[in-house]
GROMACS .gro file of C-alpha atoms in nm:
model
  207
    1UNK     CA    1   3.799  16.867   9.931
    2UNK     CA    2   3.533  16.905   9.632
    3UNK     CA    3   3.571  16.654   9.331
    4UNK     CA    4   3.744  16.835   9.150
    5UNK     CA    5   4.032  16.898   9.373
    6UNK     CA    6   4.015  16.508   9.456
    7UNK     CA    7   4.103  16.421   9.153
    8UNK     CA    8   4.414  16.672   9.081
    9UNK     CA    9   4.539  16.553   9.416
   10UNK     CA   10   4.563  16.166   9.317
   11UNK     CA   11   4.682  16.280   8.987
   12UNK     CA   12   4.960  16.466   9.162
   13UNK     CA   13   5.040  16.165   9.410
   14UNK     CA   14   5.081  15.906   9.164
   15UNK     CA   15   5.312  16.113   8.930
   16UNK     CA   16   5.557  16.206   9.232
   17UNK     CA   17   5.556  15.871   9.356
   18UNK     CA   18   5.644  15.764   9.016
   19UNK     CA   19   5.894  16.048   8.968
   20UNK     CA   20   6.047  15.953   9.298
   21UNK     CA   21   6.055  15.582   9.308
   22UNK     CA   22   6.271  15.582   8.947
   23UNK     CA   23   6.551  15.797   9.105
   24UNK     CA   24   6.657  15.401   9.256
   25UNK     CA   25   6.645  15.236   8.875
   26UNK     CA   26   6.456  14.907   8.981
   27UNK     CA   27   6.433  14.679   8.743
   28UNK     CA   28   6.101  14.525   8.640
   29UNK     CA   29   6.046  14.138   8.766
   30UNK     CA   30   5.870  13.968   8.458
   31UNK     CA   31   5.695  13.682   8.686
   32UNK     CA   32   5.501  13.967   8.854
   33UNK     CA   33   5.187  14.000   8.661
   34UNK     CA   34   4.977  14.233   8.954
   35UNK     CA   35   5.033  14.621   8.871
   36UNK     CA   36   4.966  14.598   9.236
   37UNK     CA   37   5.247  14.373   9.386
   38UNK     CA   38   5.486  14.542   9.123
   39UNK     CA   39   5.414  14.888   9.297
   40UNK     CA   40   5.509  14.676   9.656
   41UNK     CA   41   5.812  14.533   9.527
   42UNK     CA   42   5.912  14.882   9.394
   43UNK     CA   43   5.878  15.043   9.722
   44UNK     CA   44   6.035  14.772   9.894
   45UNK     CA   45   6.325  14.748   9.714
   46UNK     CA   46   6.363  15.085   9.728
   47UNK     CA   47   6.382  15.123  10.121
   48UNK     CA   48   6.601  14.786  10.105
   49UNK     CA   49   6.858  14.972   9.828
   50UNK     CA   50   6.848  15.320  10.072
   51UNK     CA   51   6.921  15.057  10.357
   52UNK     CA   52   7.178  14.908  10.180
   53UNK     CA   53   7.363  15.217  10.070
   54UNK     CA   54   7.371  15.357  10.407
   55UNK     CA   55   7.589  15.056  10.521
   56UNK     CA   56   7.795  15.081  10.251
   57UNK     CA   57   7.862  15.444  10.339
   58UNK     CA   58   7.884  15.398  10.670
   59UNK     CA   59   8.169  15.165  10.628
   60UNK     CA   60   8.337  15.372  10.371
   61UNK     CA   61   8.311  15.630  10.628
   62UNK     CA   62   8.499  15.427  10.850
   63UNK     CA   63   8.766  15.320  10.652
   64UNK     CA   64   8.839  15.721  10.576
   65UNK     CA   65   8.884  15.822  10.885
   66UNK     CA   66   9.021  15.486  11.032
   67UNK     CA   67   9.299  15.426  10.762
   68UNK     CA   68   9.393  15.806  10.657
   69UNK     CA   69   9.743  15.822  10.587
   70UNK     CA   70   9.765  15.408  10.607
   71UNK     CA   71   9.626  15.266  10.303
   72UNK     CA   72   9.776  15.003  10.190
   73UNK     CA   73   9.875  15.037   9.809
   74UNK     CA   74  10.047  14.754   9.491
   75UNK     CA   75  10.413  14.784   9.508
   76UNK     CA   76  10.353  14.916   9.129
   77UNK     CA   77  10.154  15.237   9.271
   78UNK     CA   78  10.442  15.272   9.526
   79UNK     CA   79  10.743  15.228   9.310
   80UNK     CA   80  10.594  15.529   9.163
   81UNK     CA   81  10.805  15.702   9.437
   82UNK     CA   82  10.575  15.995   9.438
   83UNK     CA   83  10.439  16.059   9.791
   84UNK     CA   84  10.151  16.278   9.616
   85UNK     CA   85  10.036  15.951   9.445
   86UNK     CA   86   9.858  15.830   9.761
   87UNK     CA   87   9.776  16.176   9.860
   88UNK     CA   88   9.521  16.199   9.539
   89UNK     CA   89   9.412  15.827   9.594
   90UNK     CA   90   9.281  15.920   9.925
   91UNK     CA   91   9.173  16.216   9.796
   92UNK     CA   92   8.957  16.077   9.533
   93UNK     CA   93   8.853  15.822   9.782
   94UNK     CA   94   8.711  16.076  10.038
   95UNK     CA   95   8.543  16.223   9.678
   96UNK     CA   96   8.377  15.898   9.632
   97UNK     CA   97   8.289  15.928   9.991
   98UNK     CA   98   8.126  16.244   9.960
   99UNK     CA   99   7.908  16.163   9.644
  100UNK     CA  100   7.803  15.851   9.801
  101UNK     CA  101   7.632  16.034  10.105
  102UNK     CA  102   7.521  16.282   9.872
  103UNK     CA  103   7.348  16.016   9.665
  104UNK     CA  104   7.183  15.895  10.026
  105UNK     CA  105   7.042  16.221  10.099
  106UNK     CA  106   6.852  16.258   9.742
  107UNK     CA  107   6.725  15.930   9.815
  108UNK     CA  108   6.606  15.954  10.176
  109UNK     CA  109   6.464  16.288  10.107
  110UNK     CA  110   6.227  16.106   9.789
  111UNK     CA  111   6.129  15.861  10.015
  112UNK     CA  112   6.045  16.074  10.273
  113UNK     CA  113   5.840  16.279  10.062
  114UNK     CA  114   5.645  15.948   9.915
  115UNK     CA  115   5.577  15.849  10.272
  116UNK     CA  116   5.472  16.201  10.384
  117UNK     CA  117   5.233  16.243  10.118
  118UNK     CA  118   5.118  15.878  10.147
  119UNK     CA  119   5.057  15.926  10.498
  120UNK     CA  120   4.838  16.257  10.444
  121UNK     CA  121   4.623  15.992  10.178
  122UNK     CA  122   4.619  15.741  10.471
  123UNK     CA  123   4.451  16.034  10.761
  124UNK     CA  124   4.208  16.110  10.516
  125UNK     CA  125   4.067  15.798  10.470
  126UNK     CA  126   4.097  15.735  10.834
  127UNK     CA  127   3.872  16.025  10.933
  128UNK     CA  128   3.586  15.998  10.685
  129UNK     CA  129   3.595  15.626  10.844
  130UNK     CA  130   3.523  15.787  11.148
  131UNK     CA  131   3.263  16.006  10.969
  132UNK     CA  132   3.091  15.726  10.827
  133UNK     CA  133   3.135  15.543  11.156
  134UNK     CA  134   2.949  15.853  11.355
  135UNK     CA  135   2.719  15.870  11.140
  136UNK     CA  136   2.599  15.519  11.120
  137UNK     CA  137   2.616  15.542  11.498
  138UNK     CA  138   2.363  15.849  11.503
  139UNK     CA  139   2.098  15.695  11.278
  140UNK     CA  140   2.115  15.351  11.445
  141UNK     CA  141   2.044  15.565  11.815
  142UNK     CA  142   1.757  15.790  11.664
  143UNK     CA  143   1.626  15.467  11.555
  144UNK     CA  144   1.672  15.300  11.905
  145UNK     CA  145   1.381  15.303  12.183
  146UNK     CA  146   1.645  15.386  12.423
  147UNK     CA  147   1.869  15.669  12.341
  148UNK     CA  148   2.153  15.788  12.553
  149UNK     CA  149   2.308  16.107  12.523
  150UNK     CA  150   2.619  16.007  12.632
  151UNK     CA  151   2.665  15.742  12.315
  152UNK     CA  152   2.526  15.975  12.112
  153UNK     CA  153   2.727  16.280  12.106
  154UNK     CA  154   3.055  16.032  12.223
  155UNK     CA  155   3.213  16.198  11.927
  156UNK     CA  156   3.232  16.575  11.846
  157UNK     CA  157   3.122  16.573  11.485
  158UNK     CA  158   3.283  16.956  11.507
  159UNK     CA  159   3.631  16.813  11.569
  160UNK     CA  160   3.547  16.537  11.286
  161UNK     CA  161   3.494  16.856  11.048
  162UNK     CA  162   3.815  17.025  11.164
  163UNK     CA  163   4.037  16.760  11.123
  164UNK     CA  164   3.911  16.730  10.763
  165UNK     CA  165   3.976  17.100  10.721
  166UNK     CA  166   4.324  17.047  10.856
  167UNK     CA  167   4.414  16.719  10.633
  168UNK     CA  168   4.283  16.932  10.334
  169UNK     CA  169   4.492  17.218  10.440
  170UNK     CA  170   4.770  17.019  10.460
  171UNK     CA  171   4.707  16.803  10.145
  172UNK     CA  172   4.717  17.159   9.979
  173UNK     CA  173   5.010  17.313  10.106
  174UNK     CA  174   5.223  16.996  10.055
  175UNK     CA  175   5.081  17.036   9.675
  176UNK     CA  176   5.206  17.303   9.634
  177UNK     CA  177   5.548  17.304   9.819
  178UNK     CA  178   5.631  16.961   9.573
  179UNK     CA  179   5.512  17.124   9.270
  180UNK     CA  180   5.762  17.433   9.290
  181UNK     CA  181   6.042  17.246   9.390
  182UNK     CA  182   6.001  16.976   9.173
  183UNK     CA  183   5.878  17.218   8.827
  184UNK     CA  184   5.841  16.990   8.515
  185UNK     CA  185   6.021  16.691   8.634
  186UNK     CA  186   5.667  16.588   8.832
  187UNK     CA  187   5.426  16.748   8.548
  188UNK     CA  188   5.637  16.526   8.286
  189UNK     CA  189   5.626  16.197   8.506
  190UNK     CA  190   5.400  15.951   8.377
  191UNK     CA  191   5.173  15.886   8.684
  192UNK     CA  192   5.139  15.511   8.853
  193UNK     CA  193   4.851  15.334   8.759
  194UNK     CA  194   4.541  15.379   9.056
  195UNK     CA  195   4.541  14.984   9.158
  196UNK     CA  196   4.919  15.053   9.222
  197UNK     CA  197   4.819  15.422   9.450
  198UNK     CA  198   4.562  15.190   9.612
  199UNK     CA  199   4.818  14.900   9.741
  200UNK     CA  200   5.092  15.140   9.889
  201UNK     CA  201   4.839  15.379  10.061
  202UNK     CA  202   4.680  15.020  10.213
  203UNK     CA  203   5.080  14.888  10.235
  204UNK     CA  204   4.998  14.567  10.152
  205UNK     CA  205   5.230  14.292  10.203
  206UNK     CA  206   5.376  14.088   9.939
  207UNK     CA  207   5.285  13.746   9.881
   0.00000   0.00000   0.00000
């Protein structure tokens, strides 16, 4: 990718990671100083909240299906003598139900995309580690009295090139997929600050 496309890429990453990560409403810890460890504890307790409210569903879930028809209600609710009483209970309760998984999907699918995205950032840096690494490897050979063939050209620098080609082409598409579906919600967010880009693509652990 040339410079310029660089650049509109991380721009793009750390607004949609912002974007997403505020869907979950995490409140800011004021003894965390480190933009760094506040982007960690962000993420974290992100994937510990989506954790969290899939139990909850799941035993929600339970109880519907489990206890239809045998709730047990106040005497006041029952004295209501109105067998459509409970009806609409359990019919607002298998509401809540539904909104609550709801709710889950949004959230799985914005972490998902964070980690998707994240994980393109992560096979970039990867491969021009194994650029740098082949080429190191090259010049420290040609340099060598002995030079073997068999060390030298021990990795295709042709496949290196493709799978740059291929993480670009990717990086691209995914671009552009996020920015339709997402429209001025992403080009509003208010991007995450590099340092903070840096520790999740690195997933650092918290201290």
């Amino acid at each position: 990718m040339n410079a310029l496309d660089c650049e509109d890429w991380e721009i793009f990453l750390r607004k949609i990671i912002s974007l997403n990560l505020s869907m979950f409403e995490i409140q800011d810890d004021e003894t965390v100083d480190s933009p760094e460890e506040r982007s960690l504890r962000s993420w974290n307790s992100a994937q510990s909240g989506l954790s969290n409210m899939i139990k909850f569903a799941g035993n929600m879930k339970q109880k519907e299906e489990t206890e239809h028809g045998q709730m047990m209600f106040e005497e006041e609710m029952l004295a209501l003598g109105e067998e459509n009483v409970i009806e609409e209970f359990e019919s607002y309760f298998s509401g809540l139900v539904l909104d609550v998984e709801k709710n889950i999907t949004s959230y799985s699918t914005a972490l998902q995309q964070v980690e998707e995205l994240l994980q393109l950032e992560r096979d970039t840096e990867r491969i021009k580690r194994k650029v740098a690494d082949y080429t190191l490897d090259y010049d420290d050979d040609l340099a060598s009295e002995e030079v073997s063939l068999d060390t030298l050209f021990s990795v295709n620098p042709t496949n290196l090139v493709e799978e740059l080609n291929k993480n670009k082409t990717q990086k691209d598409n995914a671009m552009r997929r996020f920015r339709n579906l997402l429209g001025s919600r992403l080009k509003d967010s208010e991007p995450i600050r590099e340092e903070e880009l840096r520790a999740l693509i690195e997933n650092k652990r918290i201290k």
